[in-house]
XYZ file of C-alpha atoms in Angstrom:
589
model
C -43.321 -25.311 -16.962
C -46.862 -24.449 -17.947
C -49.411 -22.858 -15.643
C -51.390 -26.107 -15.655
C -49.107 -27.402 -12.925
C -49.197 -24.272 -10.834
C -51.756 -25.773 -8.443
C -49.399 -28.581 -7.446
C -47.574 -27.519 -4.314
C -43.943 -28.153 -3.562
C -42.574 -30.916 -1.420
C -42.928 -31.074 2.331
C -39.442 -31.858 3.558
C -39.616 -33.391 7.000
C -36.295 -34.544 8.419
C -34.887 -34.995 4.957
C -37.805 -37.047 3.540
C -39.702 -35.540 0.642
C -43.416 -35.927 0.020
C -46.141 -33.891 -1.639
C -49.450 -32.395 -0.626
C -52.463 -31.730 -2.808
C -55.495 -29.562 -2.173
C -58.558 -31.573 -3.223
C -61.175 -29.004 -2.233
C -60.919 -26.891 -5.394
C -59.991 -29.742 -7.728
C -61.930 -30.041 -10.983
C -63.265 -33.587 -11.067
C -64.473 -33.241 -14.657
C -67.491 -35.157 -15.875
C -69.447 -36.350 -12.816
C -71.115 -39.129 -14.794
C -67.792 -40.682 -15.863
C -66.380 -40.278 -12.342
C -67.648 -43.166 -10.197
C -66.433 -41.583 -6.956
C -64.265 -44.608 -6.156
C -61.713 -42.508 -4.248
C -63.962 -39.634 -3.192
C -65.083 -41.262 0.049
C -61.536 -42.316 0.860
C -60.231 -38.775 0.329
C -63.017 -37.229 2.387
C -61.535 -38.554 5.627
C -58.855 -36.650 7.513
C -55.439 -38.339 7.066
C -53.708 -39.602 10.181
C -50.167 -39.540 8.796
C -48.064 -36.431 8.451
C -45.091 -38.269 6.947
C -45.417 -42.060 6.721
C -41.907 -42.537 5.261
C -40.409 -41.816 8.690
C -41.691 -45.230 9.846
C -40.083 -47.216 7.030
C -36.769 -49.099 7.418
C -35.207 -47.171 4.519
C -35.470 -43.869 6.431
C -32.306 -42.606 8.130
C -33.220 -40.281 11.029
C -31.210 -37.262 12.132
C -31.037 -38.683 15.641
C -30.707 -42.307 16.786
C -31.748 -42.765 20.424
C -29.717 -45.199 22.560
C -27.009 -45.674 19.927
C -24.692 -42.782 20.802
C -21.937 -45.088 22.130
C -21.791 -47.124 18.906
C -22.014 -43.992 16.735
C -19.219 -42.253 18.643
C -17.003 -45.327 18.347
C -17.532 -45.420 14.575
C -16.802 -41.697 14.339
C -13.521 -41.988 16.286
C -12.388 -44.699 13.862
C -13.482 -42.955 10.656
C -12.168 -39.490 11.598
C -8.823 -40.676 10.214
C -10.337 -40.268 6.723
C -10.684 -36.508 7.331
C -6.944 -36.359 8.029
C -6.187 -38.100 4.740
C -5.296 -41.339 6.532
C -6.696 -44.851 6.050
C -9.343 -45.705 8.695
C -9.317 -49.166 10.239
C -11.762 -51.692 8.813
C -14.889 -52.158 10.946
C -17.159 -55.171 11.494
C -20.600 -54.374 12.945
C -22.604 -57.197 14.553
C -26.138 -57.354 15.876
C -29.514 -58.984 15.370
C -32.133 -57.677 12.973
C -33.611 -54.315 13.924
C -30.883 -53.196 16.334
C -29.960 -50.051 14.360
C -26.785 -51.292 12.650
C -27.509 -50.053 9.118
C -29.217 -46.840 10.237
C -26.272 -45.942 12.491
C -23.685 -46.731 9.801
C -25.559 -44.657 7.209
C -25.922 -41.791 9.696
C -22.182 -41.759 10.403
C -21.288 -42.025 6.700
C -23.572 -39.108 5.852
C -21.905 -37.015 8.549
C -18.480 -38.082 7.256
C -19.245 -36.976 3.699
C -20.738 -33.625 4.769
C -17.752 -32.885 7.025
C -15.302 -33.822 4.264
C -16.981 -31.300 1.960
C -16.851 -28.679 4.699
C -13.070 -29.069 5.060
C -12.448 -29.831 1.344
C -11.081 -33.298 2.114
C -11.840 -35.817 -0.665
C -13.805 -38.691 0.886
C -16.379 -41.006 -0.736
C -18.711 -43.525 0.935
C -20.404 -46.267 -1.085
C -23.163 -48.581 0.223
C -23.745 -52.114 -1.114
C -26.568 -54.411 0.051
C -25.013 -57.865 -0.280
C -28.355 -59.606 0.093
C -29.191 -58.217 -3.361
C -25.682 -57.860 -4.788
C -24.419 -61.224 -3.614
C -21.554 -62.223 -5.950
C -18.011 -60.947 -6.372
C -18.699 -59.904 -9.974
C -21.794 -57.882 -9.064
C -20.163 -56.182 -6.086
C -17.082 -55.129 -8.082
C -19.167 -54.105 -11.112
C -21.513 -51.955 -9.032
C -18.634 -50.265 -7.209
C -16.702 -49.725 -10.461
C -19.686 -48.082 -12.167
C -20.356 -45.826 -9.169
C -16.767 -44.544 -9.104
C -16.697 -44.161 -12.896
C -19.797 -41.971 -12.642
C -18.201 -39.876 -9.887
C -14.962 -39.526 -11.847
C -16.818 -38.348 -14.950
C -18.693 -35.768 -12.900
C -15.470 -34.399 -11.418
C -13.804 -34.324 -14.833
C -16.742 -32.334 -16.221
C -16.374 -29.813 -13.377
C -12.653 -29.427 -14.044
C -13.201 -28.981 -17.778
C -15.818 -26.291 -17.072
C -13.328 -24.428 -14.858
C -10.593 -24.652 -17.491
C -12.938 -23.488 -20.237
C -13.872 -20.500 -18.080
C -10.153 -19.769 -17.691
C -9.717 -20.028 -21.460
C -12.593 -17.563 -21.975
C -10.914 -15.176 -19.541
C -7.698 -15.444 -21.567
C -9.560 -14.584 -24.754
C -11.161 -11.587 -23.103
C -7.772 -10.505 -21.764
C -6.262 -10.800 -25.259
C -9.114 -8.797 -26.746
C -8.518 -5.899 -24.358
C -4.763 -6.175 -25.024
C -5.383 -5.806 -28.758
C -7.361 -2.631 -28.032
C -4.288 -1.209 -26.294
C -5.796 -1.435 -22.841
C -2.777 -3.372 -21.479
C 0.343 -1.439 -22.437
C 3.143 -3.694 -23.594
C 1.019 -6.861 -23.516
C 1.330 -8.824 -26.725
C 0.390 -12.327 -25.457
C -1.501 -14.054 -22.681
C 1.573 -16.194 -22.019
C 3.446 -15.262 -18.860
C 7.209 -14.835 -18.793
C 9.356 -17.408 -17.042
C 10.041 -14.875 -14.271
C 6.317 -14.269 -13.738
C 5.467 -17.955 -13.742
C 8.137 -18.806 -11.205
C 7.300 -16.039 -8.713
C 4.358 -15.749 -6.377
C 1.211 -14.861 -8.367
C 0.559 -11.856 -6.224
C 4.138 -10.441 -6.292
C 3.206 -8.328 -9.310
C 1.141 -6.130 -7.017
C 3.292 -4.537 -4.319
C 1.878 -3.222 -1.089
C 2.787 0.302 -2.142
C 0.881 -0.069 -5.401
C -2.130 -1.348 -3.492
C -2.004 1.632 -1.158
C -1.651 3.906 -4.154
C -4.855 2.523 -5.709
C -6.644 3.072 -2.412
C -5.448 6.625 -2.264
C -6.468 7.378 -5.839
C -9.901 5.926 -5.327
C -10.392 8.063 -2.204
C -9.520 11.258 -4.061
C -6.525 12.154 -1.819
C -4.113 14.793 -3.138
C -0.386 13.974 -3.209
C 2.823 15.913 -2.809
C 4.404 16.080 -6.276
C 7.855 15.539 -4.835
C 6.891 12.378 -2.920
C 5.134 10.578 -5.757
C 7.167 7.979 -7.648
C 5.890 8.829 -11.146
C 6.912 7.517 -14.545
C 9.631 9.656 -16.157
C 7.264 11.200 -18.674
C 4.899 12.196 -15.908
C 7.477 14.079 -13.830
C 7.503 17.832 -14.313
C 4.402 17.720 -16.458
C 2.833 21.108 -17.054
C -0.506 19.674 -18.056
C -3.084 22.152 -16.699
C -5.419 19.219 -16.080
C -2.997 17.712 -13.605
C -3.923 18.258 -9.967
C -1.806 20.898 -8.204
C 0.777 19.699 -5.729
C 0.149 20.583 -2.128
C 2.382 20.661 0.908
C 1.949 17.895 3.465
C 2.380 18.886 7.072
C 4.520 16.672 9.332
C 2.414 14.064 11.020
C -0.253 14.208 8.289
C -1.431 10.733 7.287
C -2.293 11.736 3.698
C -5.580 9.932 4.191
C -3.725 6.613 4.069
C -3.200 6.086 7.803
C 0.604 6.560 7.673
C 2.866 9.488 8.556
C 6.239 8.346 7.167
C 5.975 10.140 3.842
C 6.120 6.906 1.808
C 6.036 7.522 -1.927
C 2.906 6.293 -3.746
C 2.501 5.499 -7.428
C -0.744 7.051 -8.626
C -0.635 5.257 -11.998
C -3.814 3.097 -12.525
C -3.039 -0.614 -11.965
C -3.553 -3.018 -14.846
C -5.944 -6.004 -14.399
C -4.381 -9.199 -13.057
C -3.254 -11.752 -15.616
C -5.766 -14.692 -15.818
C -2.982 -17.252 -15.415
C -1.098 -15.671 -12.537
C -2.956 -17.630 -9.825
C -2.877 -20.928 -11.727
C -0.224 -23.601 -12.348
C -0.383 -22.871 -16.098
C 2.166 -20.681 -17.861
C 0.650 -20.526 -21.357
C -2.649 -20.902 -23.145
C -1.288 -24.067 -24.802
C -0.903 -25.695 -21.392
C -4.572 -24.994 -20.604
C -5.647 -26.468 -23.940
C -3.482 -29.557 -23.362
C -4.980 -30.107 -19.932
C -8.530 -29.907 -21.316
C -7.619 -32.467 -23.968
C -6.104 -34.772 -21.319
C -9.242 -34.621 -19.186
C -11.502 -35.332 -22.153
C -9.299 -38.307 -23.038
C -9.511 -39.581 -19.448
C -13.295 -39.312 -19.525
C -13.491 -41.285 -22.761
C -11.217 -44.002 -21.350
C -13.699 -44.952 -18.604
C -15.808 -47.910 -19.728
C -18.791 -48.959 -17.627
C -18.883 -52.598 -16.546
C -21.831 -54.694 -17.776
C -23.647 -56.733 -15.144
C -22.530 -59.975 -16.820
C -20.077 -61.146 -19.447
C -16.628 -59.937 -18.376
C -13.900 -61.980 -16.669
C -13.776 -61.139 -12.976
C -10.137 -60.017 -13.161
C -11.047 -57.450 -15.825
C -13.887 -56.132 -13.652
C -11.486 -55.813 -10.720
C -8.958 -53.973 -12.891
C -11.575 -51.425 -14.023
C -12.733 -50.959 -10.425
C -9.137 -50.512 -9.234
C -8.367 -47.858 -11.883
C -11.617 -45.987 -11.159
C -10.904 -45.833 -7.421
C -7.262 -44.797 -7.894
C -7.992 -42.028 -10.417
C -8.122 -39.316 -7.721
C -6.533 -38.754 -4.352
C -9.249 -39.620 -1.839
C -10.247 -41.911 1.014
C -12.946 -44.433 0.073
C -15.207 -46.136 2.631
C -17.079 -49.181 1.256
C -20.065 -50.246 3.369
C -21.096 -53.905 2.828
C -24.481 -54.571 4.447
C -25.449 -58.226 5.049
C -21.817 -59.145 4.407
C -22.452 -62.700 5.619
C -24.755 -63.265 2.615
C -21.880 -62.397 0.271
C -19.512 -64.817 2.027
C -22.180 -67.528 2.073
C -22.903 -67.163 -1.647
C -19.485 -66.543 -3.191
C -16.840 -67.112 -0.511
C -14.341 -64.590 0.831
C -12.534 -63.743 -2.438
C -14.229 -60.330 -2.623
C -13.237 -59.436 0.929
C -9.688 -60.624 0.310
C -9.316 -58.405 -2.774
C -10.844 -55.346 -1.094
C -8.856 -55.711 2.111
C -5.569 -56.034 0.172
C -6.112 -53.106 -2.229
C -4.252 -50.512 -0.197
C -0.901 -52.194 -0.799
C -1.314 -51.507 -4.546
C -3.158 -48.184 -4.630
C -1.079 -45.058 -5.330
C -3.532 -42.162 -4.943
C -6.481 -43.379 -2.887
C -7.039 -45.437 0.265
C -9.871 -47.925 0.931
C -11.575 -48.815 4.203
C -14.345 -51.433 4.652
C -17.355 -51.447 6.966
C -19.018 -54.876 7.167
C -22.500 -55.269 8.697
C -23.769 -58.717 9.699
C -26.611 -60.365 11.619
C -24.440 -63.459 12.146
C -21.861 -63.099 14.901
C -20.072 -66.276 13.796
C -19.711 -65.692 10.068
C -16.024 -64.785 10.446
C -15.369 -68.360 11.576
C -15.559 -69.403 7.917
C -13.194 -66.698 6.635
C -9.596 -67.171 5.560
C -7.375 -66.209 8.554
C -5.689 -63.487 6.474
C -9.055 -61.945 5.565
C -10.299 -62.240 9.131
C -7.265 -60.443 10.569
C -7.394 -57.518 8.115
C -11.190 -57.181 7.979
C -11.904 -57.366 11.701
C -9.502 -54.636 12.848
C -12.327 -53.018 14.839
C -15.553 -54.705 15.983
C -18.731 -53.007 17.218
C -21.654 -54.969 18.694
C -25.206 -53.602 18.676
C -27.240 -55.132 21.544
C -31.031 -55.613 21.217
C -33.324 -52.802 22.363
C -35.427 -53.281 25.485
C -39.071 -52.198 25.746
C -38.242 -48.771 27.218
C -35.722 -48.003 24.480
C -38.201 -49.085 21.804
C -40.770 -46.783 23.377
C -38.353 -43.842 23.089
C -37.650 -44.668 19.427
C -41.345 -44.913 18.557
C -42.148 -41.688 20.400
C -39.345 -39.883 18.564
C -40.540 -41.082 15.143
C -44.266 -40.651 15.862
C -43.810 -36.926 16.515
C -42.865 -36.542 12.864
C -44.937 -39.348 11.342
C -48.421 -38.536 12.662
C -50.632 -35.506 12.989
C -51.335 -34.165 16.449
C -53.443 -36.328 18.816
C -53.545 -39.219 16.324
C -52.293 -41.781 18.876
C -53.981 -43.000 22.027
C -51.734 -43.322 25.072
C -51.507 -47.126 25.013
C -50.479 -47.531 21.348
C -46.727 -46.896 21.633
C -46.218 -49.007 24.814
C -48.090 -51.912 23.196
C -46.040 -51.727 19.979
C -42.853 -51.618 22.052
C -43.956 -54.606 24.143
C -44.770 -56.729 21.087
C -41.415 -55.918 19.450
C -39.435 -56.450 22.673
C -40.736 -60.033 22.782
C -38.915 -60.663 19.486
C -35.321 -59.866 20.499
C -35.855 -56.083 20.641
C -36.482 -55.514 16.947
C -36.963 -51.779 16.296
C -37.859 -52.503 12.682
C -40.724 -54.722 13.855
C -41.906 -51.995 16.244
C -41.935 -49.385 13.467
C -43.763 -51.767 11.116
C -46.382 -52.399 13.805
C -46.955 -48.700 14.370
C -47.133 -47.925 10.649
C -49.494 -50.832 9.914
C -51.741 -49.854 12.836
C -51.922 -46.344 11.402
C -52.794 -47.671 7.948
C -55.567 -49.868 9.354
C -56.986 -46.940 11.320
C -56.842 -44.697 8.258
C -58.634 -47.297 6.090
C -61.422 -47.540 8.635
C -61.531 -43.709 8.657
C -60.865 -43.619 12.388
C -59.577 -40.359 13.793
C -57.325 -41.986 16.384
C -55.145 -45.103 16.460
C -56.159 -47.322 19.385
C -55.045 -50.605 20.949
C -57.325 -52.684 18.720
C -55.588 -51.365 15.603
C -52.215 -52.482 17.026
C -53.511 -56.012 17.713
C -54.943 -56.211 14.194
C -51.612 -55.046 12.825
C -49.802 -57.739 14.836
C -52.011 -60.455 13.292
C -51.592 -59.026 9.801
C -47.788 -58.799 10.021
C -47.568 -62.333 11.370
C -49.676 -63.625 8.471
C -47.593 -61.680 5.958
C -44.436 -63.208 7.451
C -45.855 -66.721 7.153
C -46.908 -66.131 3.563
C -43.436 -64.898 2.650
C -41.703 -67.828 4.379
C -43.964 -70.404 2.713
C -43.642 -68.764 -0.692
C -39.839 -69.010 -0.600
C -39.668 -72.647 0.561
C -37.971 -75.207 -1.722
C -40.317 -77.445 -3.708
C -39.641 -80.539 -1.574
C -40.463 -78.633 1.626
C -43.652 -77.344 0.009
C -44.679 -80.910 -0.846
C -44.144 -82.047 2.770
C -46.141 -79.063 4.052
C -48.876 -79.747 1.474
C -49.139 -83.347 2.764
C -49.598 -82.086 6.345
C -52.294 -79.633 5.211
C -54.198 -82.380 3.334
C -54.195 -84.607 6.413
C -55.466 -81.802 8.679
C -58.170 -80.849 6.168
C -59.452 -84.414 6.312
C -59.713 -84.472 10.086
C -56.482 -86.284 10.956
C -55.030 -85.119 14.267
C -51.680 -85.970 15.895
C -50.216 -86.669 12.462
C -47.133 -88.878 12.482
C -44.158 -88.945 10.120
C -45.252 -92.134 8.331
C -48.625 -90.654 7.422
C -46.968 -87.531 6.053
C -44.512 -89.627 4.033
C -47.274 -91.669 2.373
C -49.114 -88.564 1.147
C -45.822 -86.921 0.183
C -44.926 -89.838 -2.134
C -48.237 -89.589 -3.986
C -47.792 -85.827 -4.445
C -44.293 -86.360 -5.875
C -45.684 -88.864 -8.383
C -48.375 -86.402 -9.455
C -45.957 -83.592 -10.317
C -43.111 -85.894 -11.411
C -40.745 -84.835 -8.604
C -37.986 -86.930 -7.045
C -39.060 -88.857 -3.932
C -36.779 -88.343 -0.954
C -36.198 -90.956 1.736
C -38.339 -90.978 4.856
C -35.338 -89.907 6.931
C -34.858 -86.858 4.710
C -38.576 -86.036 4.931
C -38.219 -86.173 8.730
C -35.405 -83.603 8.455
C -37.624 -81.334 6.325
C -40.363 -81.543 8.975
C -37.799 -80.452 11.579
C -36.869 -77.457 9.389
C -40.537 -76.463 9.085
C -40.748 -76.727 12.873
C -37.761 -74.366 13.252
C -39.464 -71.852 10.961
C -42.580 -71.970 13.136
C -44.802 -73.289 10.341
C -45.541 -76.633 12.018
C -45.255 -77.949 15.542
C -43.447 -81.318 15.735
C -43.134 -83.080 19.083
C -41.279 -86.394 19.552
C -43.443 -88.889 21.473
C -42.717 -92.442 22.609
C -44.924 -95.308 21.399
C -43.481 -97.863 23.785
C -42.248 -100.981 22.028
C -43.196 -99.401 18.668
C -40.455 -96.824 19.112
C -40.685 -93.054 18.893
C -42.326 -90.841 16.306
C -43.128 -87.188 15.711
C -46.645 -85.880 16.234
C -47.134 -83.012 13.822
C -49.687 -80.199 13.776
C -49.991 -77.038 11.697
C -48.990 -73.751 13.424
C -50.170 -71.334 10.731
C -53.582 -70.505 9.196
C -54.559 -73.461 6.995
C -56.472 -71.738 4.194
C -53.966 -68.922 3.654
C -51.032 -71.350 3.672
C -52.751 -73.673 1.205
C -53.462 -70.733 -1.103
C -49.762 -69.830 -1.138
C -48.789 -73.426 -1.954
C -51.309 -73.738 -4.781
C -49.988 -70.477 -6.277
C -46.732 -72.359 -7.011
C -46.739 -73.289 -10.706
C -45.652 -76.895 -10.048
C -48.146 -77.608 -7.275
C -50.968 -76.003 -9.238
C -50.723 -78.944 -11.691
C -52.417 -81.207 -9.140
C -55.961 -81.566 -10.465
C -57.693 -83.468 -7.697
C -56.044 -83.873 -4.322
C -58.832 -85.755 -2.553
C -58.071 -89.282 -3.936
C -54.565 -89.150 -2.481
C -55.892 -88.904 1.050
C -58.463 -91.629 0.378
C -55.804 -93.924 -1.090
C -53.652 -93.343 2.006
C -56.505 -94.371 4.327
C -57.291 -97.451 2.218
C -53.688 -98.566 2.619
């Protein structure tokens, strides 16, 4: 890397989340005339955040307050994987923001790290079924992940075998130089291969090498020498000396055991391996390379589902290991593509030879299992864990724990965290909502270049998040629901209050004609109004009109201008050139 990048500092790793810091004081801003200073004023303020990522839903903390019971229960179930056994399948229930996914990811991370510590093969794979919501996509994504892991392990094994082959070549080279007397080949004899790898080195020979290295003199009569060495008159040989009874000879023993002073030859490279010859090593390398080539990644579309399942099955069963598959938002998968995926995954263990599979399902819907096949339900729901909503005090503890890492010192006023916790507790104890509130309040304070986050920033953040939620809900509505909502907005814009269903239906019909959409019946339009009421976009109250029957009085519950802007951004509704005549025509009728 060139020196041009030497001014960029490394990453600040806070609780496992990486970021970067930059010193702007000595930065060369170049030509002042071409630089408009757009960001200069923004950078001049002191940042409030130390690590904003801690407040995002994707962050998995090292500690999860008020979830120790659920975490311990998961751990007691999954510990079977560390014993090489198949853990029971787990279903985790709870409303949004109750810590289900964060707790499951925390436990799975601990499981993987512990498995590496004890050298127990265990893999955990996470799938978000709200994104990957069909059987084909789930199986394809899992297959490709395990294929990638298998290829990585094969590469590691080939590297080890190639290192062993290099050691054999080096051993042969020294043998050719006469270093190893009597060695003509790197192949071990049948006797050597069958015996313990370390039987070639006796305890006496080991003690002998220790004695030689320490320079201890030996009694010539007590040394078990080769025949040609006995009685040697070589003047260079060390003179024999008498050993007194009780003398340890520097070896810590006094029994006069004979020691071979001959230098020990280096260990054979294959003696601690299952291979007997160089050819066996070469064959194993070739087998691994062939295995690696046989793995074919699954495309995201185009294959029959049974072929995808077969590739996934072979990839999982390639190694001995325990596999834990975590399916988040599992109810979305069942809703979109039925329970075929769960049936196949839950029945795999009866066919697998090397590996074992366990499933963790995470759902916001406590009743989704009611729609499952009884066989799937019995095998999938072996263990169930329920995550209750957080109360205000628990949310306060969570926010305090995260804020210590997320913000710089003294960045929060005392009433910020209790207010965020109170707002989130009103919505079924959603910790995710509380964290979003705190993060958004910090962003608003930072944009206004305030030094401290105060109560007003939290209230502004509450309004902003609520508007963002409405915009997202309206944007994802079906076209027919958008047309009904558009009719209500047009009536309110023209001063109509206490709007009834008939008035909405008249405007709705004209809008359908304008964009060439199918016109639903008035009863169906009434159902769509009820759905908008459930979403909190409109307020519909049934009132009695006496002998004229009952009707719904409808009013808008969201900001009019922002909602209208979202509707007009739809490509179909943007084709309406002039909406005013429709309202006028309705009043003329």
